[in-house]
Amino acid sequence: MTTLGIIGAGHIGSQVARVAVANGYDVVIANSRGPETLADLVAELGPRAKAATAEDAAAAADIAVVTVPLHAIDKLPAEQLAGKIVLDTNNYYFERDGRIEALDKGETTTSELVQRALPTSRIAKAFNHIYASEITADGTPAGTADRRALATAGDDAEAVAFVTRFYDEAGFDTVNVGPLSESWRVERDRPAYVVRQNAAELTANIAAANRLP
Protein backbone atom coordinates (compact mmCIF):
# COMPACT_ATOMS: atom_id res chain seq x y z
CA MET A 1 0.00 0.00 0.00
CA THR A 2 1.21 3.49 -0.82
CA THR A 3 2.50 5.53 2.12
CA LEU A 4 1.88 9.27 2.15
CA GLY A 5 4.45 11.17 4.18
CA ILE A 6 2.92 14.45 5.28
CA ILE A 7 5.27 17.16 6.53
CA GLY A 8 3.12 19.74 8.28
CA ALA A 9 0.10 18.74 10.36
CA GLY A 10 -1.80 22.01 10.26
CA HIS A 11 -5.22 22.52 8.70
CA ILE A 12 -4.31 21.35 5.19
CA GLY A 13 -1.98 18.55 6.28
CA SER A 14 -4.55 17.12 8.66
CA GLN A 15 -7.28 17.23 6.03
CA VAL A 16 -5.11 15.60 3.39
CA ALA A 17 -4.30 12.89 5.93
CA ARG A 18 -8.03 12.26 6.47
CA VAL A 19 -8.62 11.96 2.73
CA ALA A 20 -5.63 9.65 2.33
CA VAL A 21 -6.66 7.27 5.10
CA ALA A 22 -10.24 7.20 3.81
CA ASN A 23 -8.89 6.07 0.44
CA GLY A 24 -6.67 3.31 1.76
CA TYR A 25 -3.30 5.04 2.04
CA ASP A 26 -0.96 4.62 4.96
CA VAL A 27 0.02 7.99 6.46
CA VAL A 28 3.10 9.09 8.35
CA ILE A 29 2.64 12.66 9.53
CA ALA A 30 5.00 15.16 11.12
CA ASN A 31 4.93 18.66 12.52
CA SER A 32 7.50 21.06 13.96
CA ARG A 33 6.59 20.32 17.59
CA GLY A 34 7.29 16.60 17.76
CA PRO A 35 5.39 13.35 17.16
CA GLU A 36 3.96 13.25 20.68
CA THR A 37 1.88 16.36 19.95
CA LEU A 38 0.02 14.49 17.19
CA ALA A 39 -1.41 11.76 19.40
CA ASP A 40 -5.00 12.95 19.12
CA LEU A 41 -4.86 13.29 15.34
CA VAL A 42 -3.27 9.87 14.89
CA ALA A 43 -5.88 8.32 17.20
CA GLU A 44 -8.61 9.88 15.06
CA LEU A 45 -7.02 8.69 11.82
CA GLY A 46 -6.73 5.13 13.05
CA PRO A 47 -4.31 2.26 12.49
CA ARG A 48 -3.18 3.39 9.04
CA ALA A 49 -1.59 6.53 10.52
CA LYS A 50 1.39 7.22 12.72
CA ALA A 51 3.31 10.29 13.82
CA ALA A 52 7.00 10.80 13.19
CA THR A 53 9.69 13.41 12.78
CA ALA A 54 9.85 15.23 9.47
CA GLU A 55 12.92 13.23 8.50
CA ASP A 56 11.24 9.92 9.29
CA ALA A 57 8.00 10.90 7.54
CA ALA A 58 10.00 11.84 4.46
CA ALA A 59 11.99 8.61 4.58
CA ALA A 60 8.84 6.49 4.92
CA ALA A 61 7.01 8.27 2.12
CA ASP A 62 6.33 6.78 -1.26
CA ILE A 63 4.69 10.13 -2.00
CA ALA A 64 5.23 13.20 0.18
CA VAL A 65 3.10 16.23 0.94
CA VAL A 66 4.86 19.41 2.01
CA THR A 67 2.51 21.77 3.79
CA VAL A 68 4.72 24.03 5.88
CA PRO A 69 4.94 27.84 5.85
CA LEU A 70 6.93 29.17 2.92
CA HIS A 71 9.55 30.64 5.23
CA ALA A 72 10.29 27.12 6.54
CA ILE A 73 10.97 25.32 3.25
CA ASP A 74 14.75 25.53 3.64
CA LYS A 75 14.40 23.26 6.68
CA LEU A 76 12.74 20.44 4.72
CA PRO A 77 14.56 17.07 4.74
CA ALA A 78 15.85 17.24 1.18
CA GLU A 79 17.99 14.11 1.49
CA GLN A 80 15.06 11.91 2.52
CA LEU A 81 12.83 13.43 -0.18
CA ALA A 82 15.37 12.95 -2.97
CA GLY A 83 13.82 11.52 -6.12
CA LYS A 84 10.32 11.39 -4.65
CA ILE A 85 7.07 12.96 -5.83
CA VAL A 86 6.29 15.86 -3.49
CA LEU A 87 2.95 17.66 -3.40
CA ASP A 88 3.41 21.34 -2.56
CA THR A 89 0.48 23.18 -0.96
CA ASN A 90 2.31 26.44 -0.39
CA ASN A 91 1.09 29.99 -0.72
CA TYR A 92 2.96 33.24 -0.18
CA TYR A 93 1.69 35.28 2.74
CA PHE A 94 4.10 38.17 3.12
CA GLU A 95 2.49 39.00 6.46
CA ARG A 96 3.78 35.64 7.74
CA ASP A 97 6.74 34.86 5.49
CA GLY A 98 8.30 38.30 5.09
CA ARG A 99 8.71 39.97 1.75
CA ILE A 100 10.24 37.84 -1.02
CA GLU A 101 11.26 40.14 -3.83
CA ALA A 102 11.24 37.51 -6.58
CA LEU A 103 7.61 36.69 -5.77
CA ASP A 104 6.60 40.33 -5.44
CA LYS A 105 8.05 40.98 -8.89
CA GLY A 106 6.52 37.87 -10.46
CA GLU A 107 9.92 36.39 -11.24
CA THR A 108 9.22 32.97 -9.70
CA THR A 109 6.47 30.96 -8.01
CA THR A 110 6.12 29.38 -4.59
CA SER A 111 6.41 25.91 -6.12
CA GLU A 112 9.61 26.86 -7.91
CA LEU A 113 11.03 27.96 -4.56
CA VAL A 114 10.07 24.57 -3.10
CA GLN A 115 11.73 22.90 -6.10
CA ARG A 116 14.87 24.91 -5.38
CA ALA A 117 14.81 23.73 -1.76
CA LEU A 118 14.25 20.12 -2.90
CA PRO A 119 16.34 20.05 -6.08
CA THR A 120 16.04 16.33 -6.84
CA SER A 121 12.38 15.89 -5.82
CA ARG A 122 9.53 15.90 -8.31
CA ILE A 123 7.23 18.75 -7.32
CA ALA A 124 3.56 19.17 -8.17
CA LYS A 125 1.23 21.88 -6.90
CA ALA A 126 -1.80 20.63 -4.97
CA PHE A 127 -4.49 21.78 -2.52
CA ASN A 128 -3.23 25.37 -2.29
CA HIS A 129 -6.37 27.11 -3.54
CA ILE A 130 -9.09 25.50 -1.44
CA TYR A 131 -10.04 26.16 2.17
CA ALA A 132 -8.81 23.27 4.29
CA SER A 133 -12.26 22.48 5.67
CA GLU A 134 -13.56 21.99 2.12
CA ILE A 135 -11.04 19.27 1.28
CA THR A 136 -13.16 16.74 3.13
CA ALA A 137 -16.52 18.50 2.65
CA ASP A 138 -16.75 19.30 -1.06
CA GLY A 139 -15.67 16.09 -2.78
CA THR A 140 -18.22 14.22 -4.89
CA PRO A 141 -18.05 11.06 -7.05
CA ALA A 142 -16.64 11.21 -10.57
CA GLY A 143 -19.29 12.20 -13.07
CA THR A 144 -21.29 14.32 -10.61
CA ALA A 145 -22.78 17.34 -12.35
CA ASP A 146 -20.91 20.56 -11.57
CA ARG A 147 -18.21 18.63 -9.69
CA ARG A 148 -15.70 20.92 -8.05
CA ALA A 149 -12.30 21.07 -9.73
CA LEU A 150 -8.83 21.76 -8.38
CA ALA A 151 -5.69 22.69 -10.26
CA THR A 152 -2.25 21.19 -10.35
CA ALA A 153 1.00 22.17 -12.01
CA GLY A 154 4.29 20.38 -12.41
CA ASP A 155 7.29 19.66 -14.58
CA ASP A 156 7.14 15.91 -13.93
CA ALA A 157 4.39 13.93 -15.68
CA GLU A 158 4.24 11.22 -13.02
CA ALA A 159 3.83 13.79 -10.25
CA VAL A 160 0.99 15.50 -12.09
CA ALA A 161 -0.62 12.12 -12.79
CA PHE A 162 -0.53 11.25 -9.10
CA VAL A 163 -2.16 14.54 -8.11
CA THR A 164 -4.85 13.94 -10.73
CA ARG A 165 -5.57 10.50 -9.32
CA PHE A 166 -5.50 11.67 -5.72
CA TYR A 167 -7.83 14.59 -6.48
CA ASP A 168 -10.27 12.17 -8.07
CA GLU A 169 -10.10 9.89 -5.03
CA ALA A 170 -10.77 12.95 -2.85
CA GLY A 171 -13.78 13.84 -5.02
CA PHE A 172 -12.48 16.55 -7.35
CA ASP A 173 -11.86 17.00 -11.06
CA THR A 174 -8.44 18.24 -12.14
CA VAL A 175 -7.29 21.11 -14.33
CA ASN A 176 -3.60 21.01 -15.28
CA VAL A 177 -2.13 24.51 -15.32
CA GLY A 178 1.09 23.35 -16.97
CA PRO A 179 4.66 23.62 -15.64
CA LEU A 180 5.61 24.92 -12.20
CA SER A 181 6.40 28.27 -13.78
CA GLU A 182 2.67 28.71 -14.46
CA SER A 183 1.51 27.75 -10.96
CA TRP A 184 1.21 31.42 -10.01
CA ARG A 185 -2.15 31.30 -11.80
CA VAL A 186 -3.74 29.60 -8.77
CA GLU A 187 -1.81 31.43 -6.08
CA ARG A 188 -3.20 33.95 -3.62
CA ASP A 189 -5.32 36.85 -4.91
CA ARG A 190 -5.91 35.34 -8.36
CA PRO A 191 -9.42 34.56 -9.64
CA ALA A 192 -9.08 30.80 -8.99
CA TYR A 193 -8.00 31.18 -5.37
CA VAL A 194 -10.29 29.65 -2.70
CA VAL A 195 -13.51 29.81 -4.69
CA ARG A 196 -15.72 26.89 -5.61
CA GLN A 197 -15.49 26.22 -9.35
CA ASN A 198 -16.07 23.37 -11.76
CA ALA A 199 -13.51 22.45 -14.40
CA ALA A 200 -14.77 24.92 -16.99
CA GLU A 201 -14.91 27.76 -14.47
CA LEU A 202 -11.47 26.94 -13.13
CA THR A 203 -10.04 26.88 -16.65
CA ALA A 204 -11.52 30.32 -17.29
CA ASN A 205 -10.21 31.71 -14.00
CA ILE A 206 -6.73 30.36 -14.70
CA ALA A 207 -6.75 32.10 -18.09
CA ALA A 208 -7.96 35.36 -16.55
CA ALA A 209 -5.19 35.57 -13.94
CA ASN A 210 -2.69 38.41 -13.94
CA ARG A 211 0.93 37.69 -13.04
CA LEU A 212 0.93 40.57 -10.57
CA PRO A 213 -2.50 40.62 -8.92
PDB file of C-alpha atoms in Angstrom:
ATOM      1  CA  MET A   1       0.000   0.000   0.000  1.00  0.00           C
ATOM      2  CA  THR A   2       1.210   3.493  -0.824  1.00  0.00           C
ATOM      3  CA  THR A   3       2.495   5.530   2.118  1.00  0.00           C
ATOM      4  CA  LEU A   4       1.885   9.272   2.146  1.00  0.00           C
ATOM      5  CA  GLY A   5       4.451  11.174   4.179  1.00  0.00           C
ATOM      6  CA  ILE A   6       2.919  14.455   5.279  1.00  0.00           C
ATOM      7  CA  ILE A   7       5.265  17.161   6.534  1.00  0.00           C
ATOM      8  CA  GLY A   8       3.117  19.738   8.276  1.00  0.00           C
ATOM      9  CA  ALA A   9       0.103  18.745  10.356  1.00  0.00           C
ATOM     10  CA  GLY A  10      -1.802  22.009  10.262  1.00  0.00           C
ATOM     11  CA  HIS A  11      -5.223  22.521   8.704  1.00  0.00           C
ATOM     12  CA  ILE A  12      -4.305  21.347   5.194  1.00  0.00           C
ATOM     13  CA  GLY A  13      -1.982  18.548   6.275  1.00  0.00           C
ATOM     14  CA  SER A  14      -4.551  17.118   8.659  1.00  0.00           C
ATOM     15  CA  GLN A  15      -7.279  17.228   6.032  1.00  0.00           C
ATOM     16  CA  VAL A  16      -5.112  15.598   3.388  1.00  0.00           C
ATOM     17  CA  ALA A  17      -4.303  12.894   5.928  1.00  0.00           C
ATOM     18  CA  ARG A  18      -8.026  12.264   6.467  1.00  0.00           C
ATOM     19  CA  VAL A  19      -8.621  11.958   2.726  1.00  0.00           C
ATOM     20  CA  ALA A  20      -5.635   9.654   2.329  1.00  0.00           C
ATOM     21  CA  VAL A  21      -6.657   7.269   5.101  1.00  0.00           C
ATOM     22  CA  ALA A  22     -10.236   7.204   3.810  1.00  0.00           C
ATOM     23  CA  ASN A  23      -8.887   6.074   0.442  1.00  0.00           C
ATOM     24  CA  GLY A  24      -6.668   3.306   1.764  1.00  0.00           C
ATOM     25  CA  TYR A  25      -3.303   5.040   2.037  1.00  0.00           C
ATOM     26  CA  ASP A  26      -0.956   4.619   4.956  1.00  0.00           C
ATOM     27  CA  VAL A  27       0.016   7.988   6.455  1.00  0.00           C
ATOM     28  CA  VAL A  28       3.104   9.092   8.354  1.00  0.00           C
ATOM     29  CA  ILE A  29       2.635  12.664   9.531  1.00  0.00           C
ATOM     30  CA  ALA A  30       5.003  15.164  11.123  1.00  0.00           C
ATOM     31  CA  ASN A  31       4.934  18.663  12.516  1.00  0.00           C
ATOM     32  CA  SER A  32       7.504  21.058  13.956  1.00  0.00           C
ATOM     33  CA  ARG A  33       6.589  20.321  17.587  1.00  0.00           C
ATOM     34  CA  GLY A  34       7.291  16.602  17.762  1.00  0.00           C
ATOM     35  CA  PRO A  35       5.386  13.348  17.158  1.00  0.00           C
ATOM     36  CA  GLU A  36       3.956  13.245  20.678  1.00  0.00           C
ATOM     37  CA  THR A  37       1.875  16.358  19.946  1.00  0.00           C
ATOM     38  CA  LEU A  38       0.020  14.489  17.185  1.00  0.00           C
ATOM     39  CA  ALA A  39      -1.406  11.758  19.403  1.00  0.00           C
ATOM     40  CA  ASP A  40      -5.004  12.953  19.116  1.00  0.00           C
ATOM     41  CA  LEU A  41      -4.863  13.291  15.337  1.00  0.00           C
ATOM     42  CA  VAL A  42      -3.273   9.868  14.890  1.00  0.00           C
ATOM     43  CA  ALA A  43      -5.875   8.322  17.197  1.00  0.00           C
ATOM     44  CA  GLU A  44      -8.608   9.883  15.060  1.00  0.00           C
ATOM     45  CA  LEU A  45      -7.021   8.686  11.817  1.00  0.00           C
ATOM     46  CA  GLY A  46      -6.732   5.131  13.053  1.00  0.00           C
ATOM     47  CA  PRO A  47      -4.308   2.260  12.491  1.00  0.00           C
ATOM     48  CA  ARG A  48      -3.182   3.387   9.035  1.00  0.00           C
ATOM     49  CA  ALA A  49      -1.586   6.526  10.517  1.00  0.00           C
ATOM     50  CA  LYS A  50       1.390   7.220  12.721  1.00  0.00           C
ATOM     51  CA  ALA A  51       3.313  10.286  13.816  1.00  0.00           C
ATOM     52  CA  ALA A  52       7.004  10.803  13.190  1.00  0.00           C
ATOM     53  CA  THR A  53       9.694  13.408  12.782  1.00  0.00           C
ATOM     54  CA  ALA A  54       9.847  15.234   9.473  1.00  0.00           C
ATOM     55  CA  GLU A  55      12.922  13.227   8.500  1.00  0.00           C
ATOM     56  CA  ASP A  56      11.245   9.921   9.291  1.00  0.00           C
ATOM     57  CA  ALA A  57       8.001  10.896   7.543  1.00  0.00           C
ATOM     58  CA  ALA A  58       9.996  11.837   4.456  1.00  0.00           C
ATOM     59  CA  ALA A  59      11.994   8.611   4.578  1.00  0.00           C
ATOM     60  CA  ALA A  60       8.839   6.491   4.924  1.00  0.00           C
ATOM     61  CA  ALA A  61       7.011   8.272   2.122  1.00  0.00           C
ATOM     62  CA  ASP A  62       6.332   6.776  -1.264  1.00  0.00           C
ATOM     63  CA  ILE A  63       4.695  10.126  -1.997  1.00  0.00           C
ATOM     64  CA  ALA A  64       5.235  13.199   0.181  1.00  0.00           C
ATOM     65  CA  VAL A  65       3.102  16.234   0.936  1.00  0.00           C
ATOM     66  CA  VAL A  66       4.863  19.412   2.011  1.00  0.00           C
ATOM     67  CA  THR A  67       2.512  21.772   3.795  1.00  0.00           C
ATOM     68  CA  VAL A  68       4.724  24.026   5.885  1.00  0.00           C
ATOM     69  CA  PRO A  69       4.938  27.837   5.849  1.00  0.00           C
ATOM     70  CA  LEU A  70       6.929  29.165   2.916  1.00  0.00           C
ATOM     71  CA  HIS A  71       9.547  30.639   5.226  1.00  0.00           C
ATOM     72  CA  ALA A  72      10.292  27.124   6.537  1.00  0.00           C
ATOM     73  CA  ILE A  73      10.970  25.319   3.253  1.00  0.00           C
ATOM     74  CA  ASP A  74      14.747  25.530   3.639  1.00  0.00           C
ATOM     75  CA  LYS A  75      14.397  23.263   6.684  1.00  0.00           C
ATOM     76  CA  LEU A  76      12.736  20.444   4.721  1.00  0.00           C
ATOM     77  CA  PRO A  77      14.557  17.073   4.738  1.00  0.00           C
ATOM     78  CA  ALA A  78      15.848  17.244   1.179  1.00  0.00           C
ATOM     79  CA  GLU A  79      17.990  14.115   1.486  1.00  0.00           C
ATOM     80  CA  GLN A  80      15.061  11.912   2.521  1.00  0.00           C
ATOM     81  CA  LEU A  81      12.831  13.427  -0.183  1.00  0.00           C
ATOM     82  CA  ALA A  82      15.365  12.954  -2.970  1.00  0.00           C
ATOM     83  CA  GLY A  83      13.815  11.516  -6.121  1.00  0.00           C
ATOM     84  CA  LYS A  84      10.321  11.394  -4.650  1.00  0.00           C
ATOM     85  CA  ILE A  85       7.072  12.964  -5.831  1.00  0.00           C
ATOM     86  CA  VAL A  86       6.292  15.859  -3.490  1.00  0.00           C
ATOM     87  CA  LEU A  87       2.953  17.660  -3.405  1.00  0.00           C
ATOM     88  CA  ASP A  88       3.409  21.336  -2.564  1.00  0.00           C
ATOM     89  CA  THR A  89       0.483  23.176  -0.964  1.00  0.00           C
ATOM     90  CA  ASN A  90       2.314  26.438  -0.392  1.00  0.00           C
ATOM     91  CA  ASN A  91       1.088  29.988  -0.721  1.00  0.00           C
ATOM     92  CA  TYR A  92       2.958  33.240  -0.184  1.00  0.00           C
ATOM     93  CA  TYR A  93       1.691  35.281   2.741  1.00  0.00           C
ATOM     94  CA  PHE A  94       4.105  38.175   3.117  1.00  0.00           C
ATOM     95  CA  GLU A  95       2.489  39.002   6.463  1.00  0.00           C
ATOM     96  CA  ARG A  96       3.781  35.642   7.745  1.00  0.00           C
ATOM     97  CA  ASP A  97       6.745  34.863   5.491  1.00  0.00           C
ATOM     98  CA  GLY A  98       8.297  38.300   5.092  1.00  0.00           C
ATOM     99  CA  ARG A  99       8.708  39.968   1.746  1.00  0.00           C
ATOM    100  CA  ILE A 100      10.243  37.836  -1.015  1.00  0.00           C
ATOM    101  CA  GLU A 101      11.260  40.139  -3.834  1.00  0.00           C
ATOM    102  CA  ALA A 102      11.237  37.506  -6.579  1.00  0.00           C
ATOM    103  CA  LEU A 103       7.611  36.691  -5.769  1.00  0.00           C
ATOM    104  CA  ASP A 104       6.605  40.331  -5.435  1.00  0.00           C
ATOM    105  CA  LYS A 105       8.049  40.981  -8.895  1.00  0.00           C
ATOM    106  CA  GLY A 106       6.522  37.873 -10.464  1.00  0.00           C
ATOM    107  CA  GLU A 107       9.919  36.387 -11.235  1.00  0.00           C
ATOM    108  CA  THR A 108       9.220  32.969  -9.703  1.00  0.00           C
ATOM    109  CA  THR A 109       6.471  30.961  -8.012  1.00  0.00           C
ATOM    110  CA  THR A 110       6.119  29.380  -4.592  1.00  0.00           C
ATOM    111  CA  SER A 111       6.407  25.910  -6.116  1.00  0.00           C
ATOM    112  CA  GLU A 112       9.611  26.864  -7.909  1.00  0.00           C
ATOM    113  CA  LEU A 113      11.026  27.961  -4.556  1.00  0.00           C
ATOM    114  CA  VAL A 114      10.067  24.569  -3.103  1.00  0.00           C
ATOM    115  CA  GLN A 115      11.727  22.904  -6.097  1.00  0.00           C
ATOM    116  CA  ARG A 116      14.873  24.908  -5.384  1.00  0.00           C
ATOM    117  CA  ALA A 117      14.813  23.728  -1.757  1.00  0.00           C
ATOM    118  CA  LEU A 118      14.251  20.125  -2.905  1.00  0.00           C
ATOM    119  CA  PRO A 119      16.338  20.046  -6.082  1.00  0.00           C
ATOM    120  CA  THR A 120      16.035  16.330  -6.838  1.00  0.00           C
ATOM    121  CA  SER A 121      12.382  15.893  -5.816  1.00  0.00           C
ATOM    122  CA  ARG A 122       9.527  15.901  -8.306  1.00  0.00           C
ATOM    123  CA  ILE A 123       7.229  18.746  -7.319  1.00  0.00           C
ATOM    124  CA  ALA A 124       3.561  19.169  -8.168  1.00  0.00           C
ATOM    125  CA  LYS A 125       1.231  21.881  -6.897  1.00  0.00           C
ATOM    126  CA  ALA A 126      -1.796  20.630  -4.971  1.00  0.00           C
ATOM    127  CA  PHE A 127      -4.491  21.777  -2.523  1.00  0.00           C
ATOM    128  CA  ASN A 128      -3.226  25.373  -2.289  1.00  0.00           C
ATOM    129  CA  HIS A 129      -6.374  27.110  -3.542  1.00  0.00           C
ATOM    130  CA  ILE A 130      -9.094  25.501  -1.439  1.00  0.00           C
ATOM    131  CA  TYR A 131     -10.037  26.160   2.168  1.00  0.00           C
ATOM    132  CA  ALA A 132      -8.808  23.275   4.294  1.00  0.00           C
ATOM    133  CA  SER A 133     -12.260  22.476   5.666  1.00  0.00           C
ATOM    134  CA  GLU A 134     -13.564  21.990   2.120  1.00  0.00           C
ATOM    135  CA  ILE A 135     -11.036  19.268   1.275  1.00  0.00           C
ATOM    136  CA  THR A 136     -13.165  16.740   3.134  1.00  0.00           C
ATOM    137  CA  ALA A 137     -16.517  18.499   2.653  1.00  0.00           C
ATOM    138  CA  ASP A 138     -16.752  19.299  -1.064  1.00  0.00           C
ATOM    139  CA  GLY A 139     -15.671  16.094  -2.776  1.00  0.00           C
ATOM    140  CA  THR A 140     -18.217  14.217  -4.890  1.00  0.00           C
ATOM    141  CA  PRO A 141     -18.054  11.063  -7.050  1.00  0.00           C
ATOM    142  CA  ALA A 142     -16.637  11.212 -10.569  1.00  0.00           C
ATOM    143  CA  GLY A 143     -19.292  12.200 -13.068  1.00  0.00           C
ATOM    144  CA  THR A 144     -21.294  14.315 -10.607  1.00  0.00           C
ATOM    145  CA  ALA A 145     -22.784  17.336 -12.346  1.00  0.00           C
ATOM    146  CA  ASP A 146     -20.913  20.560 -11.571  1.00  0.00           C
ATOM    147  CA  ARG A 147     -18.215  18.633  -9.695  1.00  0.00           C
ATOM    148  CA  ARG A 148     -15.700  20.915  -8.050  1.00  0.00           C
ATOM    149  CA  ALA A 149     -12.297  21.069  -9.727  1.00  0.00           C
ATOM    150  CA  LEU A 150      -8.832  21.759  -8.379  1.00  0.00           C
ATOM    151  CA  ALA A 151      -5.693  22.693 -10.258  1.00  0.00           C
ATOM    152  CA  THR A 152      -2.246  21.194 -10.348  1.00  0.00           C
ATOM    153  CA  ALA A 153       1.001  22.175 -12.015  1.00  0.00           C
ATOM    154  CA  GLY A 154       4.288  20.376 -12.409  1.00  0.00           C
ATOM    155  CA  ASP A 155       7.289  19.661 -14.581  1.00  0.00           C
ATOM    156  CA  ASP A 156       7.139  15.907 -13.930  1.00  0.00           C
ATOM    157  CA  ALA A 157       4.390  13.935 -15.677  1.00  0.00           C
ATOM    158  CA  GLU A 158       4.235  11.225 -13.017  1.00  0.00           C
ATOM    159  CA  ALA A 159       3.835  13.788 -10.252  1.00  0.00           C
ATOM    160  CA  VAL A 160       0.985  15.496 -12.094  1.00  0.00           C
ATOM    161  CA  ALA A 161      -0.622  12.118 -12.789  1.00  0.00           C
ATOM    162  CA  PHE A 162      -0.529  11.249  -9.099  1.00  0.00           C
ATOM    163  CA  VAL A 163      -2.161  14.538  -8.105  1.00  0.00           C
ATOM    164  CA  THR A 164      -4.853  13.939 -10.735  1.00  0.00           C
ATOM    165  CA  ARG A 165      -5.572  10.496  -9.324  1.00  0.00           C
ATOM    166  CA  PHE A 166      -5.495  11.668  -5.725  1.00  0.00           C
ATOM    167  CA  TYR A 167      -7.825  14.590  -6.481  1.00  0.00           C
ATOM    168  CA  ASP A 168     -10.269  12.167  -8.071  1.00  0.00           C
ATOM    169  CA  GLU A 169     -10.100   9.895  -5.032  1.00  0.00           C
ATOM    170  CA  ALA A 170     -10.768  12.946  -2.851  1.00  0.00           C
ATOM    171  CA  GLY A 171     -13.776  13.842  -5.016  1.00  0.00           C
ATOM    172  CA  PHE A 172     -12.481  16.547  -7.346  1.00  0.00           C
ATOM    173  CA  ASP A 173     -11.862  16.995 -11.062  1.00  0.00           C
ATOM    174  CA  THR A 174      -8.441  18.244 -12.138  1.00  0.00           C
ATOM    175  CA  VAL A 175      -7.295  21.110 -14.334  1.00  0.00           C
ATOM    176  CA  ASN A 176      -3.600  21.009 -15.276  1.00  0.00           C
ATOM    177  CA  VAL A 177      -2.134  24.511 -15.323  1.00  0.00           C
ATOM    178  CA  GLY A 178       1.095  23.348 -16.969  1.00  0.00           C
ATOM    179  CA  PRO A 179       4.657  23.623 -15.637  1.00  0.00           C
ATOM    180  CA  LEU A 180       5.609  24.917 -12.198  1.00  0.00           C
ATOM    181  CA  SER A 181       6.396  28.271 -13.776  1.00  0.00           C
ATOM    182  CA  GLU A 182       2.669  28.712 -14.463  1.00  0.00           C
ATOM    183  CA  SER A 183       1.513  27.749 -10.961  1.00  0.00           C
ATOM    184  CA  TRP A 184       1.214  31.421 -10.009  1.00  0.00           C
ATOM    185  CA  ARG A 185      -2.151  31.298 -11.803  1.00  0.00           C
ATOM    186  CA  VAL A 186      -3.738  29.602  -8.771  1.00  0.00           C
ATOM    187  CA  GLU A 187      -1.814  31.429  -6.084  1.00  0.00           C
ATOM    188  CA  ARG A 188      -3.204  33.950  -3.623  1.00  0.00           C
ATOM    189  CA  ASP A 189      -5.319  36.853  -4.908  1.00  0.00           C
ATOM    190  CA  ARG A 190      -5.908  35.335  -8.356  1.00  0.00           C
ATOM    191  CA  PRO A 191      -9.425  34.557  -9.642  1.00  0.00           C
ATOM    192  CA  ALA A 192      -9.083  30.800  -8.989  1.00  0.00           C
ATOM    193  CA  TYR A 193      -8.002  31.179  -5.373  1.00  0.00           C
ATOM    194  CA  VAL A 194     -10.291  29.653  -2.704  1.00  0.00           C
ATOM    195  CA  VAL A 195     -13.512  29.806  -4.695  1.00  0.00           C
ATOM    196  CA  ARG A 196     -15.723  26.887  -5.610  1.00  0.00           C
ATOM    197  CA  GLN A 197     -15.493  26.216  -9.354  1.00  0.00           C
ATOM    198  CA  ASN A 198     -16.073  23.370 -11.755  1.00  0.00           C
ATOM    199  CA  ALA A 199     -13.508  22.452 -14.399  1.00  0.00           C
ATOM    200  CA  ALA A 200     -14.771  24.922 -16.988  1.00  0.00           C
ATOM    201  CA  GLU A 201     -14.912  27.760 -14.471  1.00  0.00           C
ATOM    202  CA  LEU A 202     -11.465  26.939 -13.126  1.00  0.00           C
ATOM    203  CA  THR A 203     -10.038  26.882 -16.645  1.00  0.00           C
ATOM    204  CA  ALA A 204     -11.517  30.322 -17.295  1.00  0.00           C
ATOM    205  CA  ASN A 205     -10.211  31.707 -14.004  1.00  0.00           C
ATOM    206  CA  ILE A 206      -6.729  30.360 -14.701  1.00  0.00           C
ATOM    207  CA  ALA A 207      -6.751  32.096 -18.095  1.00  0.00           C
ATOM    208  CA  ALA A 208      -7.962  35.357 -16.549  1.00  0.00           C
ATOM    209  CA  ALA A 209      -5.191  35.573 -13.937  1.00  0.00           C
ATOM    210  CA  ASN A 210      -2.686  38.405 -13.940  1.00  0.00           C
ATOM    211  CA  ARG A 211       0.932  37.686 -13.043  1.00  0.00           C
ATOM    212  CA  LEU A 212       0.931  40.569 -10.567  1.00  0.00           C
ATOM    213  CA  PRO A 213      -2.503  40.625  -8.921  1.00  0.00           C
TER     214      PRO A 213
END
